[in-house]
Short mmCIF file of C-alpha atoms in Angstrom, two decimals:
data_model
loop_
_atom_site.label_atom_id
_atom_site.label_comp_id
_atom_site.label_asym_id
_atom_site.label_seq_id
_atom_site.Cartn_x
_atom_site.Cartn_y
_atom_site.Cartn_z
CA MET A 23 -1.72 6.35 2.36
CA ASP A 24 -2.98 5.52 5.83
CA ILE A 25 -3.32 1.81 6.74
CA ARG A 26 -4.43 0.89 10.24
CA VAL A 27 -5.24 -2.51 11.78
CA GLN A 28 -6.43 -2.18 15.34
CA GLU A 29 -8.56 -3.78 18.04
CA ALA A 30 -9.91 -0.48 19.38
CA PRO A 31 -13.12 1.12 18.08
CA PHE A 32 -12.77 4.09 15.76
CA ASP A 33 -14.86 7.21 15.18
CA TYR A 34 -16.13 7.07 11.58
CA GLY A 35 -17.27 10.71 11.54
CA ALA A 36 -14.06 12.04 13.06
CA GLU A 37 -11.89 9.88 10.76
CA THR A 38 -13.88 11.10 7.75
CA ALA A 39 -13.38 14.73 8.79
CA ARG A 40 -9.68 14.27 9.48
CA PHE A 41 -9.06 12.40 6.22
CA THR A 42 -10.84 15.10 4.22
CA ASP A 43 -8.92 17.89 5.94
CA THR A 44 -5.57 16.28 5.18
CA CYS A 45 -6.36 15.88 1.47
CA ALA A 46 -5.93 19.53 0.54
CA GLY A 47 -7.00 20.56 -2.93
CA VAL A 48 -9.11 17.52 -3.77
CA GLY A 49 -12.56 17.83 -5.29
CA ALA A 50 -14.08 14.56 -4.16
CA VAL A 51 -14.01 12.29 -1.13
CA VAL A 52 -15.74 8.90 -0.86
CA THR A 53 -15.96 6.92 2.35
CA PHE A 54 -17.28 3.46 3.15
CA CYS A 55 -18.04 2.04 6.58
CA GLY A 56 -18.86 -1.58 7.37
CA ILE A 57 -21.01 -2.20 10.44
CA VAL A 58 -21.86 -5.41 12.33
CA ARG A 59 -25.44 -6.22 11.31
CA ASN A 60 -27.88 -7.86 13.61
CA ASP A 61 -30.29 -9.73 11.40
CA GLY A 62 -33.34 -10.21 13.55
CA GLY A 63 -31.38 -10.13 16.79
CA ALA A 64 -30.02 -13.65 16.27
CA MET A 65 -26.37 -12.73 16.71
CA ASP A 66 -24.82 -11.70 20.02
CA ALA A 67 -21.33 -10.83 18.83
CA MET A 68 -18.79 -11.19 16.06
CA GLU A 69 -15.10 -11.94 16.37
CA ILE A 70 -12.55 -11.08 13.72
CA GLU A 71 -9.29 -12.99 13.52
CA HIS A 72 -6.48 -11.73 11.32
CA TYR A 73 -2.90 -12.56 10.32
CA PRO A 74 -0.66 -9.91 11.89
CA GLY A 75 2.02 -8.85 9.47
CA MET A 76 0.34 -10.21 6.37
CA THR A 77 -2.73 -8.07 7.04
CA GLU A 78 -0.82 -4.78 6.89
CA ARG A 79 1.13 -6.07 3.91
CA ALA A 80 -2.00 -7.11 1.98
CA LEU A 81 -3.83 -3.84 2.74
CA THR A 82 -0.81 -1.82 1.62
CA GLN A 83 -0.63 -3.80 -1.64
CA ILE A 84 -4.35 -3.28 -2.26
CA ALA A 85 -4.05 0.47 -1.62
CA GLU A 86 -1.02 0.69 -3.93
CA GLU A 87 -2.89 -1.18 -6.64
CA ALA A 88 -5.80 1.26 -6.31
CA GLY A 89 -3.37 4.16 -6.59
CA GLN A 90 -1.99 2.72 -9.83
CA ARG A 91 -5.43 2.24 -11.35
CA TRP A 92 -6.95 5.59 -10.39
CA SER A 93 -5.79 9.09 -9.70
CA LEU A 94 -6.07 9.20 -5.90
CA GLU A 95 -4.78 12.03 -3.71
CA GLY A 96 -5.39 10.06 -0.54
CA CYS A 97 -6.36 6.60 0.61
CA LEU A 98 -7.30 5.32 4.07
CA ILE A 99 -7.98 1.73 5.14
CA LEU A 100 -8.81 1.08 8.77
CA HIS A 101 -9.86 -2.41 9.86
CA ARG A 102 -10.54 -3.75 13.35
CA TYR A 103 -10.05 -7.23 14.75
CA GLY A 104 -11.30 -8.86 17.94
CA ARG A 105 -14.80 -9.02 19.39
CA MET A 106 -17.58 -6.64 18.29
CA ALA A 107 -21.26 -6.29 19.10
CA PRO A 108 -24.03 -5.64 16.55
CA GLY A 109 -24.01 -1.97 15.55
CA GLU A 110 -20.26 -1.60 16.04
CA LYS A 111 -18.23 -0.30 13.15
CA ILE A 112 -15.88 -2.97 11.75
CA MET A 113 -13.87 -1.03 9.21
CA MET A 114 -13.78 1.93 6.88
CA VAL A 115 -12.07 3.04 3.71
CA ALA A 116 -11.77 6.55 2.29
CA THR A 117 -10.47 7.84 -1.02
CA ALA A 118 -9.82 11.38 -2.23
CA SER A 119 -9.42 12.52 -5.81
CA ARG A 120 -9.79 15.53 -8.05
CA HIS A 121 -12.80 13.90 -9.69
CA ARG A 122 -15.66 11.86 -8.32
CA ALA A 123 -15.34 8.92 -10.71
CA ASP A 124 -11.85 8.07 -9.43
CA ALA A 125 -12.86 8.44 -5.79
CA PHE A 126 -15.90 6.17 -6.26
CA ALA A 127 -14.08 3.53 -8.30
CA GLY A 128 -11.10 3.58 -5.93
CA ALA A 129 -13.23 2.99 -2.81
CA ASP A 130 -15.32 0.31 -4.52
CA PHE A 131 -12.14 -1.46 -5.69
CA LEU A 132 -10.56 -1.28 -2.21
CA MET A 133 -13.63 -2.93 -0.71
CA ASP A 134 -13.82 -5.73 -3.29
CA TYR A 135 -10.16 -6.61 -2.87
CA LEU A 136 -10.14 -6.22 0.88
CA LYS A 137 -13.09 -8.64 1.16
CA SER A 138 -11.34 -11.48 -0.64
CA ARG A 139 -7.62 -10.73 -0.43
CA ALA A 140 -6.94 -9.41 3.06
CA PRO A 141 -6.49 -12.07 5.77
CA PHE A 142 -9.50 -11.46 8.02
CA TRP A 143 -11.95 -14.13 9.17
CA LYS A 144 -15.28 -13.52 10.86
CA LYS A 145 -16.89 -15.74 13.47
CA GLU A 146 -20.44 -15.17 14.66
CA PHE A 147 -21.65 -15.95 18.16
CA SER A 148 -25.30 -16.59 18.95
CA GLY A 149 -27.43 -18.58 21.38
CA ASP A 150 -26.86 -21.59 19.08
CA GLY A 151 -23.09 -21.39 19.42
CA ALA A 152 -20.35 -20.05 17.22
CA ALA A 153 -19.86 -20.34 13.45
CA TRP A 154 -17.27 -19.09 10.99
CA VAL A 155 -18.77 -16.91 8.30
CA ALA A 156 -18.45 -18.57 4.88
CA ALA A 157 -16.93 -16.58 2.03
CA LYS A 158 -19.52 -15.63 -0.58
CA ASP A 159 -19.10 -16.65 -4.20
CA GLU A 160 -20.34 -13.17 -5.14
CA ASP A 161 -17.40 -11.59 -3.29
CA GLU A 162 -14.89 -13.64 -5.28
CA ALA A 163 -16.88 -12.93 -8.46
CA ALA A 164 -16.81 -9.19 -7.70
CA LEU A 165 -13.05 -9.15 -8.34
CA GLY A 166 -13.81 -9.91 -11.97
CA ARG A 167 -15.26 -6.41 -12.34
CA TRP A 168 -11.76 -4.94 -12.22
CA GLY A 169 -10.15 -6.85 -15.09
CA MET B 23 14.23 -27.49 5.50
CA THR B 24 12.60 -25.94 8.53
CA LEU B 25 9.31 -24.07 8.12
CA GLU B 26 7.16 -22.02 10.44
CA ILE B 27 3.55 -23.10 9.77
CA LEU B 28 0.61 -20.93 10.81
CA TYR B 29 -3.08 -21.89 10.95
CA PHE B 30 -6.03 -19.49 11.10
CA ALA B 31 -9.78 -19.60 11.74
CA TRP B 32 -11.31 -23.10 11.56
CA LEU B 33 -8.01 -24.64 10.38
CA ARG B 34 -6.46 -23.42 13.63
CA GLU B 35 -9.40 -24.82 15.61
CA ARG B 36 -9.43 -28.22 13.88
CA ILE B 37 -5.69 -28.72 14.18
CA GLY B 38 -5.62 -27.24 17.67
CA LEU B 39 -2.54 -25.13 16.99
CA SER B 40 -1.98 -21.59 15.81
CA ARG B 41 1.61 -22.26 14.78
CA GLU B 42 4.26 -24.95 14.73
CA THR B 43 7.78 -25.44 13.43
CA VAL B 44 8.12 -28.30 10.95
CA THR B 45 11.18 -29.91 9.39
CA THR B 46 10.29 -31.35 6.01
CA ASP B 47 11.64 -32.55 2.67
CA ALA B 48 8.52 -31.36 0.83
CA THR B 49 9.37 -29.24 -2.22
CA THR B 50 5.89 -27.81 -2.88
CA VAL B 51 2.93 -26.72 -0.78
CA ALA B 52 0.97 -29.72 -2.08
CA GLU B 53 3.68 -32.11 -0.85
CA LEU B 54 3.71 -30.39 2.53
CA VAL B 55 -0.07 -30.74 2.82
CA ALA B 56 0.16 -34.46 1.92
CA GLU B 57 2.78 -34.89 4.62
CA LEU B 58 0.69 -33.05 7.25
CA ARG B 59 -2.43 -34.99 6.26
CA GLY B 60 -0.61 -38.27 6.91
CA ARG B 61 0.38 -37.27 10.42
CA GLU B 62 -2.83 -37.39 12.42
CA GLU B 63 -6.61 -37.48 11.99
CA ARG B 64 -7.00 -33.78 12.94
CA TYR B 65 -4.67 -32.75 10.09
CA ALA B 66 -6.43 -35.09 7.65
CA LEU B 67 -9.74 -33.51 8.66
CA ALA B 68 -8.47 -29.94 8.36
CA PHE B 69 -7.06 -30.59 4.88
CA SER B 70 -9.87 -32.86 3.65
CA ASP B 71 -11.39 -30.25 1.30
CA MET B 72 -8.62 -28.21 -0.26
CA SER B 73 -11.09 -26.04 -2.21
CA ALA B 74 -11.85 -24.46 1.19
CA VAL B 75 -8.19 -23.84 2.03
CA ARG B 76 -5.94 -20.94 1.01
CA VAL B 77 -2.19 -20.68 1.45
CA ALA B 78 0.24 -17.80 1.90
CA LEU B 79 4.01 -18.15 1.53
CA ASP B 80 5.96 -15.56 3.51
CA GLN B 81 2.73 -13.54 3.77
CA ASP B 82 1.87 -13.50 0.07
CA LEU B 83 -1.15 -15.42 -1.23
CA SER B 84 0.09 -18.39 -3.24
CA GLU B 85 -0.92 -21.60 -5.01
CA PHE B 86 -0.64 -25.21 -3.87
CA ASP B 87 1.82 -26.10 -6.61
CA ALA B 88 4.20 -23.32 -5.56
CA PRO B 89 7.75 -24.41 -4.63
CA LEU B 90 8.84 -24.10 -0.99
CA ALA B 91 12.50 -23.33 -1.75
CA GLY B 92 13.57 -20.27 0.22
CA VAL B 93 10.25 -20.00 2.05
CA ARG B 94 10.29 -19.49 5.83
CA GLU B 95 6.63 -19.01 6.77
CA VAL B 96 3.66 -21.00 5.41
CA ALA B 97 0.11 -20.06 6.47
CA PHE B 98 -3.06 -22.09 5.88
CA PHE B 99 -6.50 -20.53 6.28
CA PRO B 100 -10.03 -20.51 4.83
CA PRO B 101 -11.16 -17.97 2.18
CA MET B 102 -11.07 -14.47 3.65
CA THR B 103 -14.21 -12.79 4.96
CA GLY B 104 -13.13 -9.28 5.97
CA GLY B 105 -14.71 -5.93 5.23
CA MET C 4 -34.73 10.34 3.31
CA ASP C 5 -33.06 13.59 4.27
CA ILE C 6 -32.89 16.33 1.60
CA ARG C 7 -31.36 19.67 2.52
CA VAL C 8 -30.61 22.73 0.38
CA GLN C 9 -28.88 25.44 2.36
CA GLU C 10 -26.53 28.40 2.14
CA ALA C 11 -24.75 27.61 5.42
CA PRO C 12 -21.64 25.40 5.62
CA PHE C 13 -22.08 21.87 6.92
CA ASP C 14 -19.86 19.53 8.90
CA TYR C 15 -19.13 16.49 6.70
CA GLY C 16 -17.73 14.40 9.56
CA ALA C 17 -20.57 15.19 11.94
CA GLU C 18 -23.21 14.62 9.24
CA THR C 19 -21.58 11.29 8.37
CA ALA C 20 -21.65 10.22 12.03
CA ARG C 21 -25.23 11.35 12.55
CA PHE C 22 -26.46 9.69 9.35
CA THR C 23 -24.77 6.40 10.29
CA ASP C 24 -26.21 6.48 13.80
CA THR C 25 -29.76 6.97 12.54
CA CYS C 26 -29.53 4.02 10.12
CA ALA C 27 -29.81 1.31 12.76
CA GLY C 28 -29.19 -2.25 11.62
CA VAL C 29 -27.44 -1.45 8.33
CA GLY C 30 -24.24 -3.15 7.30
CA ALA C 31 -22.84 -0.55 4.93
CA VAL C 32 -22.65 3.23 4.64
CA VAL C 33 -21.18 5.15 1.71
CA THR C 34 -20.66 8.90 1.71
CA PHE C 35 -19.50 11.34 -0.94
CA CYS C 36 -18.37 14.92 -0.43
CA GLY C 37 -17.75 17.49 -3.16
CA ILE C 38 -15.22 20.20 -2.35
CA VAL C 39 -14.37 23.47 -4.15
CA ARG C 40 -11.05 22.77 -5.89
CA ASN C 41 -8.43 25.40 -6.41
CA ASP C 42 -6.51 24.37 -9.48
CA GLY C 43 -3.23 26.18 -9.16
CA GLY C 44 -4.69 29.01 -7.10
CA ALA C 45 -6.41 30.57 -10.15
CA MET C 46 -9.86 30.74 -8.62
CA ASP C 47 -10.84 33.07 -5.78
CA ALA C 48 -14.38 31.89 -5.18
CA MET C 49 -17.31 29.97 -6.58
CA GLU C 50 -20.97 30.91 -6.50
CA ILE C 51 -23.79 28.43 -6.84
CA GLU C 52 -27.19 29.55 -8.04
CA HIS C 53 -30.19 27.27 -7.77
CA TYR C 54 -33.92 27.17 -8.47
CA PRO C 55 -35.69 27.21 -5.10
CA GLY C 56 -38.62 24.83 -5.12
CA MET C 57 -37.50 22.83 -8.14
CA THR C 58 -34.22 21.99 -6.43
CA GLU C 59 -35.85 20.23 -3.49
CA ARG C 60 -38.32 18.60 -5.86
CA ALA C 61 -35.59 17.31 -8.19
CA LEU C 62 -33.42 16.02 -5.32
CA THR C 63 -36.40 14.22 -3.80
CA GLN C 64 -37.20 12.59 -7.13
CA ILE C 65 -33.58 11.49 -7.57
CA ALA C 66 -33.50 10.02 -4.05
CA GLU C 67 -36.80 8.21 -4.66
CA GLU C 68 -35.49 6.81 -7.93
CA ALA C 69 -32.37 5.53 -6.13
CA GLY C 70 -34.59 3.91 -3.49
CA GLN C 71 -36.52 2.09 -6.21
CA ARG C 72 -33.39 0.80 -7.92
CA TRP C 73 -31.48 -0.33 -4.83
CA SER C 74 -32.26 -1.57 -1.37
CA LEU C 75 -31.43 1.52 0.69
CA GLU C 76 -32.14 1.92 4.40
CA GLY C 77 -31.26 5.59 4.34
CA CYS C 78 -30.40 8.37 1.93
CA LEU C 79 -29.07 11.88 2.53
CA ILE C 80 -28.53 14.67 0.01
CA LEU C 81 -27.21 18.00 1.28
CA HIS C 82 -26.31 20.73 -1.23
CA ARG C 83 -25.24 24.30 -0.60
CA TYR C 84 -25.81 27.39 -2.70
CA GLY C 85 -24.25 30.87 -2.56
CA ARG C 86 -20.61 31.86 -2.42
CA MET C 87 -17.82 29.46 -1.41
CA ALA C 88 -14.04 29.64 -1.23
CA PRO C 89 -11.62 26.93 -2.42
CA GLY C 90 -11.50 24.11 0.10
CA GLU C 91 -15.10 24.63 1.23
CA LYS C 92 -17.42 21.66 1.07
CA ILE C 93 -20.14 22.11 -1.56
CA MET C 94 -22.34 19.10 -1.02
CA MET C 95 -22.54 15.55 0.25
CA VAL C 96 -24.60 12.44 -0.25
CA ALA C 97 -24.82 9.38 1.98
CA THR C 98 -26.48 6.01 1.50
CA ALA C 99 -27.02 3.12 3.90
CA SER C 100 -27.84 -0.44 3.02
CA ARG C 101 -27.57 -3.98 4.30
CA HIS C 102 -24.96 -4.74 1.63
CA ARG C 103 -22.09 -2.70 0.23
CA ALA C 104 -23.00 -3.07 -3.45
CA ASP C 105 -26.32 -1.26 -2.97
CA ALA C 106 -24.77 1.50 -0.86
CA PHE C 107 -22.02 2.11 -3.45
CA ALA C 108 -24.32 1.99 -6.49
CA GLY C 109 -26.91 4.17 -4.76
CA ALA C 110 -24.42 6.92 -3.90
CA ASP C 111 -22.80 6.78 -7.34
CA PHE C 112 -26.24 7.03 -8.99
CA LEU C 113 -27.29 9.95 -6.77
CA MET C 114 -24.17 11.87 -7.80
CA ASP C 115 -24.57 11.22 -11.53
CA TYR C 116 -28.19 12.33 -11.52
CA LEU C 117 -27.64 15.26 -9.21
CA LYS C 118 -24.87 16.57 -11.51
CA SER C 119 -27.08 16.74 -14.58
CA ARG C 120 -30.66 16.80 -13.31
CA ALA C 121 -30.74 19.06 -10.25
CA PRO C 122 -30.99 22.81 -10.99
CA PHE C 123 -27.66 24.12 -9.73
CA TRP C 124 -25.30 26.34 -11.69
CA LYS C 125 -21.72 27.16 -10.76
CA LYS C 126 -19.93 30.42 -11.48
CA GLU C 127 -16.21 30.82 -10.88
CA PHE C 128 -14.57 34.09 -9.86
CA SER C 129 -10.90 34.81 -10.49
CA GLY C 130 -8.61 37.73 -11.20
CA ASP C 131 -9.73 37.49 -14.84
CA GLY C 132 -13.39 37.99 -13.94
CA ALA C 133 -16.31 35.60 -13.60
CA ALA C 134 -17.37 32.67 -15.77
CA TRP C 135 -20.17 30.14 -15.64
CA VAL C 136 -18.90 26.58 -15.47
CA ALA C 137 -19.86 24.66 -18.62
CA ALA C 138 -21.59 21.32 -18.25
CA LYS C 139 -19.35 18.42 -19.20
CA ASP C 140 -20.35 15.96 -21.91
CA GLU C 141 -18.99 13.21 -19.68
CA ASP C 142 -21.50 14.12 -16.96
CA GLU C 143 -24.43 13.76 -19.34
CA ALA C 144 -22.87 10.56 -20.73
CA ALA C 145 -22.54 9.17 -17.20
CA LEU C 146 -26.33 8.91 -16.96
CA GLY C 147 -26.16 6.23 -19.64
CA ARG C 148 -24.51 3.91 -17.11
CA TRP C 149 -27.82 3.50 -15.30
CA GLY C 150 -29.97 2.24 -18.20
CA MET D 20 -52.69 32.54 -21.09
CA THR D 21 -50.52 34.11 -18.43
CA LEU D 22 -47.20 32.50 -17.55
CA GLU D 23 -44.58 33.16 -14.92
CA ILE D 24 -41.19 32.93 -16.68
CA LEU D 25 -37.96 32.39 -14.73
CA TYR D 26 -34.38 32.73 -15.97
CA PHE D 27 -31.28 31.32 -14.30
CA ALA D 28 -27.48 31.63 -14.61
CA TRP D 29 -26.28 33.25 -17.86
CA LEU D 30 -29.81 33.36 -19.29
CA ARG D 31 -30.80 35.54 -16.34
CA GLU D 32 -27.73 37.72 -16.88
CA ARG D 33 -28.20 38.12 -20.65
CA ILE D 34 -31.88 38.92 -20.37
CA GLY D 35 -31.33 41.03 -17.27
CA LEU D 36 -34.30 39.58 -15.44
CA SER D 37 -34.75 36.71 -13.00
CA ARG D 38 -38.49 36.49 -13.60
CA GLU D 39 -41.33 38.13 -15.51
CA THR D 40 -45.03 37.57 -16.11
CA VAL D 41 -45.95 37.09 -19.77
CA THR D 42 -49.30 36.89 -21.51
CA THR D 43 -49.01 34.75 -24.62
CA ASP D 44 -50.91 32.71 -27.19
CA ALA D 45 -48.00 30.28 -27.62
CA THR D 46 -49.12 26.66 -27.34
CA THR D 47 -45.69 25.07 -26.98
CA VAL D 48 -42.37 25.99 -25.38
CA ALA D 49 -40.86 26.40 -28.87
CA GLU D 50 -43.54 28.93 -29.81
CA LEU D 51 -42.94 30.82 -26.58
CA VAL D 52 -39.20 30.94 -27.27
CA ALA D 53 -39.85 32.23 -30.82
CA GLU D 54 -42.07 34.95 -29.38
CA LEU D 55 -39.51 35.99 -26.75
CA ARG D 56 -36.72 35.94 -29.33
CA GLY D 57 -38.69 38.42 -31.47
CA ARG D 58 -39.08 40.88 -28.65
CA GLU D 59 -35.63 42.36 -28.15
CA GLU D 60 -31.98 41.77 -28.99
CA ARG D 61 -31.14 40.54 -25.45
CA TYR D 62 -33.77 37.76 -25.75
CA ALA D 63 -32.58 36.86 -29.26
CA LEU D 64 -29.06 36.59 -27.88
CA ALA D 65 -30.07 34.51 -24.86
CA PHE D 66 -32.01 32.08 -27.06
CA SER D 67 -29.59 32.04 -30.01
CA ASP D 68 -28.23 28.54 -29.29
CA MET D 69 -31.03 26.34 -28.00
CA SER D 70 -28.69 23.36 -27.57
CA ALA D 71 -27.34 25.28 -24.55
CA VAL D 72 -30.79 25.94 -23.06
CA ARG D 73 -32.92 23.68 -20.88
CA VAL D 74 -36.54 24.21 -19.87
CA ALA D 75 -38.64 23.22 -16.88
CA LEU D 76 -42.45 23.39 -16.82
CA ASP D 77 -43.88 23.78 -13.34
CA GLN D 78 -40.50 22.67 -11.96
CA ASP D 79 -40.19 19.49 -14.02
CA LEU D 80 -37.54 19.20 -16.75
CA SER D 81 -39.29 19.23 -20.11
CA GLU D 82 -38.79 19.40 -23.89
CA PHE D 83 -39.18 22.33 -26.26
CA ASP D 84 -42.07 20.71 -28.11
CA ALA D 85 -44.04 20.26 -24.89
CA PRO D 86 -47.50 21.91 -24.80
CA LEU D 87 -48.04 24.87 -22.46
CA ALA D 88 -51.71 24.09 -21.70
CA GLY D 89 -52.25 24.17 -17.93
CA VAL D 90 -48.67 25.31 -17.21
CA ARG D 91 -48.12 28.21 -14.80
CA GLU D 92 -44.34 28.43 -14.42
CA VAL D 93 -41.76 28.15 -17.21
CA ALA D 94 -38.05 28.25 -16.37
CA PHE D 95 -35.14 28.60 -18.82
CA PHE D 96 -31.57 27.81 -17.81
CA PRO D 97 -28.30 26.32 -19.05
CA PRO D 98 -27.37 22.64 -18.50
CA MET D 99 -26.97 21.98 -14.77
CA THR D 100 -23.57 21.92 -13.12
CA GLY D 101 -24.22 20.94 -9.52
CA GLY D 102 -22.52 18.39 -7.31
#
């Protein structure tokens, strides 16, 4: 289990390769990467605030929960904080398993829980000023998929 | 009891503090919020809509009716928007 | 849409990076990689046979179907044929979308259909000889998830 | 009519051919299979359990009762195991 919370950019391709290489013997790897969108060029930057200490704790709990629900040989969660421009990669998760169903479900579960249970908050900056991103009802509702 | 209280995102901005140490007789989170709300307008504003506020006790998500006994760190923040 | 059927190895990390870079403006990327397992060291090699012409056609149809079901900004399917050793990467898919749900569902769908609808056949070689891998009932059943 | 017939995986191995050109009066895939089965033991063996055989007509997955009119390429193979 590899949990990282950092301000610095990360290399999605290189992390994917490294994660896969360290999960010897697996049959399936799934990765997810979240990227700062720029919807119509309206947004100049995004800033992510987090709760040092609780963040690592929450991500570890989410990864452990995933490992109890599915047969995972490896699990990576990497999430940035601080200021990011459109196009920058915000975070990634990766799961490895013997079978694809576990790898897919594990990654999907990590993302749903991370969205609503890990202490990150996004603020968007544009010509109009700054605004905190509101949580989506659909993100909270998504947790219901996992029973 | 003495508590370390942390505020994040727009709660931090509205209250104008990221953390403070508070001595209180409150026995639950709800009582603590009522006490903070009575202090100053900026607290009343920050805690005006509790459906938009989440709480963590010693870095675990919790509920407003949770007891404060034994707790050292209380954090208030809006619903999370990571990922 | 990028469909590739090739004998040569591919670089999962580099393909992931390249795919993500070419999908400008997306918010979410999901990748899957299938790797030759070696369950207890029993297998020496795997050989994948395919049906040139139909393979590309089937993969294109599957990718088009995914694009009709979900909002995808990009879609990659890369599948090898020929002989591979345990640990070698067999294939990958990648999807890009504005939102994570579409990227996850799209990649999951691609894998389910590719497993049972693209003309690839696996043969395993071990000290005991060679044997064609039997299709799993669960793979055919998985198609039922997509209505 | 003249058809190009392709065999893959263990069908190819049992029949000992990867492709052959066949002239036939069969009007459906099922009739073609019956004709091939009657030819030689190796064909009868390859087509003994049709639940383990799939067919593609001109590179599209098809059914055994499908008509052969207009078809140029018929492929027989076991259930796919890619990915």
